[in-house]
Amino acid sequence: MSKYVTVSLDKRGVSCVAQLLEDVAPRTCKAVWDALPLSAPVFHGKYARNEIYTLLPGFAAADPGKENTTVTPIPGDLCWFSFDSDDLGNPAYGYENTTGTGTTGAIVDLAVFYGRNNLLINGDQGWVPGTVFGAIVDNLDGFAAACQDLWMGGARGETLSFDRRD
């Protein structure tokens, strides 16, 4: 039986439903499912284009590794990226920690892609493939409108949440 998650922008009061893609990303789906609920401040992508994401401390017993990867996510894709503080320590990214700590596997980026023409390339690192672990199956249009509002209206005070859907 398929598993579903609710993805929400809490302050804006909008959510969508995504199906976990356990057949092509089983390790990643298990890591996310076992950790739910998850919630943290949201960011809008600078490089990938139509992307919102949140950064979480590593929550899986072991990093699931790459599976079902892409550098060209489509609207409705949920992606997992693993970083360490040195990957995100460049002040150009705008995060508070700009020094890096040398940790590995410490930061999980859960991303939602809501529009077309995304390209996962970073000026400092080159291609950044992500694991596609879910696909939005309900309310992509409404969620996309809220994501566009996040881009134009700002992310301050907004959270991105993931929870099990029964």
PDB file of C-alpha atoms in Angstrom:
ATOM      1  CA  MET A   1       0.000   0.000   0.000  1.00  0.00           C
ATOM      2  CA  SER A   2       1.316   3.439  -0.924  1.00  0.00           C
ATOM      3  CA  LYS A   3       2.331   5.932   1.734  1.00  0.00           C
ATOM      4  CA  TYR A   4       1.389   9.608   1.537  1.00  0.00           C
ATOM      5  CA  VAL A   5       2.661  12.749   3.239  1.00  0.00           C
ATOM      6  CA  THR A   6       1.102  16.140   3.720  1.00  0.00           C
ATOM      7  CA  VAL A   7       3.449  19.002   2.830  1.00  0.00           C
ATOM      8  CA  SER A   8       2.476  22.379   4.291  1.00  0.00           C
ATOM      9  CA  LEU A   9       3.439  26.024   4.324  1.00  0.00           C
ATOM     10  CA  ASP A  10       2.122  26.616   7.812  1.00  0.00           C
ATOM     11  CA  LYS A  11       1.805  30.417   8.011  1.00  0.00           C
ATOM     12  CA  ARG A  12       0.126  30.561   4.609  1.00  0.00           C
ATOM     13  CA  GLY A  13      -2.233  27.739   5.600  1.00  0.00           C
ATOM     14  CA  VAL A  14      -1.756  25.744   2.400  1.00  0.00           C
ATOM     15  CA  SER A  15      -0.851  22.117   1.927  1.00  0.00           C
ATOM     16  CA  CYS A  16      -0.585  19.416  -0.706  1.00  0.00           C
ATOM     17  CA  VAL A  17      -0.405  15.644  -0.652  1.00  0.00           C
ATOM     18  CA  ALA A  18       2.547  13.677  -2.008  1.00  0.00           C
ATOM     19  CA  GLN A  19       2.955   9.966  -2.605  1.00  0.00           C
ATOM     20  CA  LEU A  20       6.230   8.444  -1.459  1.00  0.00           C
ATOM     21  CA  LEU A  21       8.069   6.695  -4.299  1.00  0.00           C
ATOM     22  CA  GLU A  22       9.082   3.619  -2.342  1.00  0.00           C
ATOM     23  CA  ASP A  23       9.621   1.538  -5.480  1.00  0.00           C
ATOM     24  CA  VAL A  24      12.484   3.755  -6.739  1.00  0.00           C
ATOM     25  CA  ALA A  25      13.775   5.408  -3.531  1.00  0.00           C
ATOM     26  CA  PRO A  26      13.100   2.910  -0.723  1.00  0.00           C
ATOM     27  CA  ARG A  27      15.936   3.936   1.622  1.00  0.00           C
ATOM     28  CA  THR A  28      15.120   7.627   1.368  1.00  0.00           C
ATOM     29  CA  CYS A  29      11.383   7.070   1.792  1.00  0.00           C
ATOM     30  CA  LYS A  30      12.019   4.976   4.914  1.00  0.00           C
ATOM     31  CA  ALA A  31      14.319   7.620   6.393  1.00  0.00           C
ATOM     32  CA  VAL A  32      11.733  10.363   5.840  1.00  0.00           C
ATOM     33  CA  TRP A  33       8.715   8.295   6.930  1.00  0.00           C
ATOM     34  CA  ASP A  34      10.404   7.144  10.141  1.00  0.00           C
ATOM     35  CA  ALA A  35      11.313  10.737  11.071  1.00  0.00           C
ATOM     36  CA  LEU A  36       7.895  12.349  10.478  1.00  0.00           C
ATOM     37  CA  PRO A  37       6.660  14.867  11.449  1.00  0.00           C
ATOM     38  CA  LEU A  38       9.373  17.301  10.324  1.00  0.00           C
ATOM     39  CA  SER A  39       9.162  21.094  10.293  1.00  0.00           C
ATOM     40  CA  ALA A  40      11.648  23.955  10.001  1.00  0.00           C
ATOM     41  CA  PRO A  41      12.005  27.413   8.429  1.00  0.00           C
ATOM     42  CA  VAL A  42      11.517  27.464   4.669  1.00  0.00           C
ATOM     43  CA  PHE A  43      13.816  28.965   2.045  1.00  0.00           C
ATOM     44  CA  HIS A  44      13.167  29.679  -1.625  1.00  0.00           C
ATOM     45  CA  GLY A  45      15.805  28.396  -4.048  1.00  0.00           C
ATOM     46  CA  LYS A  46      18.245  30.880  -5.558  1.00  0.00           C
ATOM     47  CA  TYR A  47      19.809  28.657  -8.189  1.00  0.00           C
ATOM     48  CA  ALA A  48      17.439  25.799  -8.985  1.00  0.00           C
ATOM     49  CA  ARG A  49      14.540  28.150  -9.799  1.00  0.00           C
ATOM     50  CA  ASN A  50      11.074  26.919  -8.727  1.00  0.00           C
ATOM     51  CA  GLU A  51      12.094  25.287  -5.460  1.00  0.00           C
ATOM     52  CA  ILE A  52      11.339  25.687  -1.782  1.00  0.00           C
ATOM     53  CA  TYR A  53      13.226  23.738   0.839  1.00  0.00           C
ATOM     54  CA  THR A  54      14.066  23.367   4.486  1.00  0.00           C
ATOM     55  CA  LEU A  55      17.323  22.412   6.174  1.00  0.00           C
ATOM     56  CA  LEU A  56      17.216  19.875   9.001  1.00  0.00           C
ATOM     57  CA  PRO A  57      19.867  18.287  11.190  1.00  0.00           C
ATOM     58  CA  GLY A  58      20.605  14.772   9.963  1.00  0.00           C
ATOM     59  CA  PHE A  59      17.787  12.590  11.268  1.00  0.00           C
ATOM     60  CA  ALA A  60      18.421   9.168   9.713  1.00  0.00           C
ATOM     61  CA  ALA A  61      20.512   6.535  11.472  1.00  0.00           C
ATOM     62  CA  ALA A  62      22.540   6.376   8.252  1.00  0.00           C
ATOM     63  CA  ASP A  63      22.409   8.573   5.185  1.00  0.00           C
ATOM     64  CA  PRO A  64      20.308   6.740   2.560  1.00  0.00           C
ATOM     65  CA  GLY A  65      22.721   7.622  -0.238  1.00  0.00           C
ATOM     66  CA  LYS A  66      21.743   8.501  -3.769  1.00  0.00           C
ATOM     67  CA  GLU A  67      18.814   6.723  -5.426  1.00  0.00           C
ATOM     68  CA  ASN A  68      16.450   7.846  -8.191  1.00  0.00           C
ATOM     69  CA  THR A  69      18.558  10.959  -8.732  1.00  0.00           C
ATOM     70  CA  THR A  70      17.937  13.877 -11.036  1.00  0.00           C
ATOM     71  CA  VAL A  71      19.412  17.269 -11.885  1.00  0.00           C
ATOM     72  CA  THR A  72      16.205  18.336 -13.666  1.00  0.00           C
ATOM     73  CA  PRO A  73      13.322  17.951 -11.178  1.00  0.00           C
ATOM     74  CA  ILE A  74       9.801  18.437 -12.489  1.00  0.00           C
ATOM     75  CA  PRO A  75       6.815  20.157 -10.861  1.00  0.00           C
ATOM     76  CA  GLY A  76       5.630  18.129  -7.886  1.00  0.00           C
ATOM     77  CA  ASP A  77       8.942  16.384  -7.150  1.00  0.00           C
ATOM     78  CA  LEU A  78      10.057  16.046  -3.526  1.00  0.00           C
ATOM     79  CA  CYS A  79      13.841  15.717  -3.287  1.00  0.00           C
ATOM     80  CA  TRP A  80      16.400  14.844  -0.622  1.00  0.00           C
ATOM     81  CA  PHE A  81      19.893  16.343  -0.587  1.00  0.00           C
ATOM     82  CA  SER A  82      22.642  15.565   1.928  1.00  0.00           C
ATOM     83  CA  PHE A  83      25.146  18.271   2.853  1.00  0.00           C
ATOM     84  CA  ASP A  84      27.640  19.019   5.545  1.00  0.00           C
ATOM     85  CA  SER A  85      28.400  22.430   6.980  1.00  0.00           C
ATOM     86  CA  ASP A  86      31.356  22.899   4.642  1.00  0.00           C
ATOM     87  CA  ASP A  87      29.044  22.498   1.637  1.00  0.00           C
ATOM     88  CA  LEU A  88      26.796  25.301   2.909  1.00  0.00           C
ATOM     89  CA  GLY A  89      29.398  27.413   4.734  1.00  0.00           C
ATOM     90  CA  ASN A  90      29.913  29.933   1.924  1.00  0.00           C
ATOM     91  CA  PRO A  91      28.516  33.341   3.004  1.00  0.00           C
ATOM     92  CA  ALA A  92      26.935  33.713  -0.465  1.00  0.00           C
ATOM     93  CA  TYR A  93      24.303  31.159   0.541  1.00  0.00           C
ATOM     94  CA  GLY A  94      22.990  33.480   3.264  1.00  0.00           C
ATOM     95  CA  TYR A  95      22.811  30.954   6.104  1.00  0.00           C
ATOM     96  CA  GLU A  96      23.946  31.869   9.610  1.00  0.00           C
ATOM     97  CA  ASN A  97      26.834  29.375   9.756  1.00  0.00           C
ATOM     98  CA  THR A  98      29.385  30.721   7.298  1.00  0.00           C
ATOM     99  CA  THR A  99      32.444  28.998   8.733  1.00  0.00           C
ATOM    100  CA  GLY A 100      31.777  25.290   8.277  1.00  0.00           C
ATOM    101  CA  THR A 101      32.531  22.714  10.915  1.00  0.00           C
ATOM    102  CA  GLY A 102      33.904  19.808   8.940  1.00  0.00           C
ATOM    103  CA  THR A 103      30.942  17.596   9.851  1.00  0.00           C
ATOM    104  CA  THR A 104      29.636  15.064   7.361  1.00  0.00           C
ATOM    105  CA  GLY A 105      26.070  14.019   6.722  1.00  0.00           C
ATOM    106  CA  ALA A 106      24.843  16.560   9.234  1.00  0.00           C
ATOM    107  CA  ILE A 107      22.377  18.543   7.100  1.00  0.00           C
ATOM    108  CA  VAL A 108      19.366  17.197   5.209  1.00  0.00           C
ATOM    109  CA  ASP A 109      17.729  19.445   2.627  1.00  0.00           C
ATOM    110  CA  LEU A 110      14.130  18.435   1.861  1.00  0.00           C
ATOM    111  CA  ALA A 111      12.966  20.280  -1.245  1.00  0.00           C
ATOM    112  CA  VAL A 112       9.692  20.726  -3.113  1.00  0.00           C
ATOM    113  CA  PHE A 113       9.741  21.700  -6.786  1.00  0.00           C
ATOM    114  CA  TYR A 114       6.616  23.524  -7.906  1.00  0.00           C
ATOM    115  CA  GLY A 115       7.289  24.735 -11.438  1.00  0.00           C
ATOM    116  CA  ARG A 116       9.121  23.874 -14.658  1.00  0.00           C
ATOM    117  CA  ASN A 117      12.647  24.516 -15.920  1.00  0.00           C
ATOM    118  CA  ASN A 118      14.585  23.594 -12.777  1.00  0.00           C
ATOM    119  CA  LEU A 119      18.278  22.820 -13.041  1.00  0.00           C
ATOM    120  CA  LEU A 120      20.310  21.575 -10.090  1.00  0.00           C
ATOM    121  CA  ILE A 121      23.625  23.272 -10.740  1.00  0.00           C
ATOM    122  CA  ASN A 122      25.547  25.355  -8.249  1.00  0.00           C
ATOM    123  CA  GLY A 123      28.294  27.824  -9.117  1.00  0.00           C
ATOM    124  CA  ASP A 124      30.538  26.554  -6.312  1.00  0.00           C
ATOM    125  CA  GLN A 125      29.910  22.822  -6.584  1.00  0.00           C
ATOM    126  CA  GLY A 126      28.668  22.097 -10.102  1.00  0.00           C
ATOM    127  CA  TRP A 127      25.896  19.548 -10.563  1.00  0.00           C
ATOM    128  CA  VAL A 128      23.971  18.733  -7.370  1.00  0.00           C
ATOM    129  CA  PRO A 129      21.843  15.640  -8.011  1.00  0.00           C
ATOM    130  CA  GLY A 130      18.914  15.111  -5.678  1.00  0.00           C
ATOM    131  CA  THR A 131      17.029  11.957  -4.767  1.00  0.00           C
ATOM    132  CA  VAL A 132      13.413  12.166  -5.932  1.00  0.00           C
ATOM    133  CA  PHE A 133      11.498  10.416  -3.139  1.00  0.00           C
ATOM    134  CA  GLY A 134       7.969  11.777  -3.578  1.00  0.00           C
ATOM    135  CA  ALA A 135       5.503  13.196  -6.085  1.00  0.00           C
ATOM    136  CA  ILE A 136       2.690  15.651  -5.333  1.00  0.00           C
ATOM    137  CA  VAL A 137      -0.632  14.048  -6.237  1.00  0.00           C
ATOM    138  CA  ASP A 138      -3.100  16.593  -4.831  1.00  0.00           C
ATOM    139  CA  ASN A 139      -3.188  20.425  -4.854  1.00  0.00           C
ATOM    140  CA  LEU A 140       0.012  21.120  -6.778  1.00  0.00           C
ATOM    141  CA  ASP A 141      -1.564  24.247  -8.333  1.00  0.00           C
ATOM    142  CA  GLY A 142      -2.621  25.718  -4.983  1.00  0.00           C
ATOM    143  CA  PHE A 143       0.707  24.872  -3.389  1.00  0.00           C
ATOM    144  CA  ALA A 144       2.589  26.338  -6.358  1.00  0.00           C
ATOM    145  CA  ALA A 145       0.693  29.623  -5.965  1.00  0.00           C
ATOM    146  CA  ALA A 146       1.736  29.765  -2.301  1.00  0.00           C
ATOM    147  CA  CYS A 147       5.341  29.018  -3.276  1.00  0.00           C
ATOM    148  CA  GLN A 148       5.262  31.870  -5.799  1.00  0.00           C
ATOM    149  CA  ASP A 149       3.898  34.120  -3.043  1.00  0.00           C
ATOM    150  CA  LEU A 150       6.803  32.977  -0.863  1.00  0.00           C
ATOM    151  CA  TRP A 151       9.212  34.039  -3.632  1.00  0.00           C
ATOM    152  CA  MET A 152       7.587  37.447  -4.098  1.00  0.00           C
ATOM    153  CA  GLY A 153       6.410  38.094  -0.517  1.00  0.00           C
ATOM    154  CA  GLY A 154       9.277  36.621   1.463  1.00  0.00           C
ATOM    155  CA  ALA A 155       9.909  33.557   3.568  1.00  0.00           C
ATOM    156  CA  ARG A 156      10.472  35.219   6.941  1.00  0.00           C
ATOM    157  CA  GLY A 157       8.464  33.484   9.634  1.00  0.00           C
ATOM    158  CA  GLU A 158       7.214  30.698   7.329  1.00  0.00           C
ATOM    159  CA  THR A 159       7.790  27.001   7.972  1.00  0.00           C
ATOM    160  CA  LEU A 160       7.748  24.002   5.673  1.00  0.00           C
ATOM    161  CA  SER A 161       6.285  20.903   7.299  1.00  0.00           C
ATOM    162  CA  PHE A 162       6.048  17.254   6.322  1.00  0.00           C
ATOM    163  CA  ASP A 163       3.692  14.857   8.120  1.00  0.00           C
ATOM    164  CA  ARG A 164       2.190  11.409   7.624  1.00  0.00           C
ATOM    165  CA  ARG A 165      -1.149  11.274   5.878  1.00  0.00           C
ATOM    166  CA  ASP A 166      -3.420   8.437   6.896  1.00  0.00           C
TER     167      ASP A 166
END
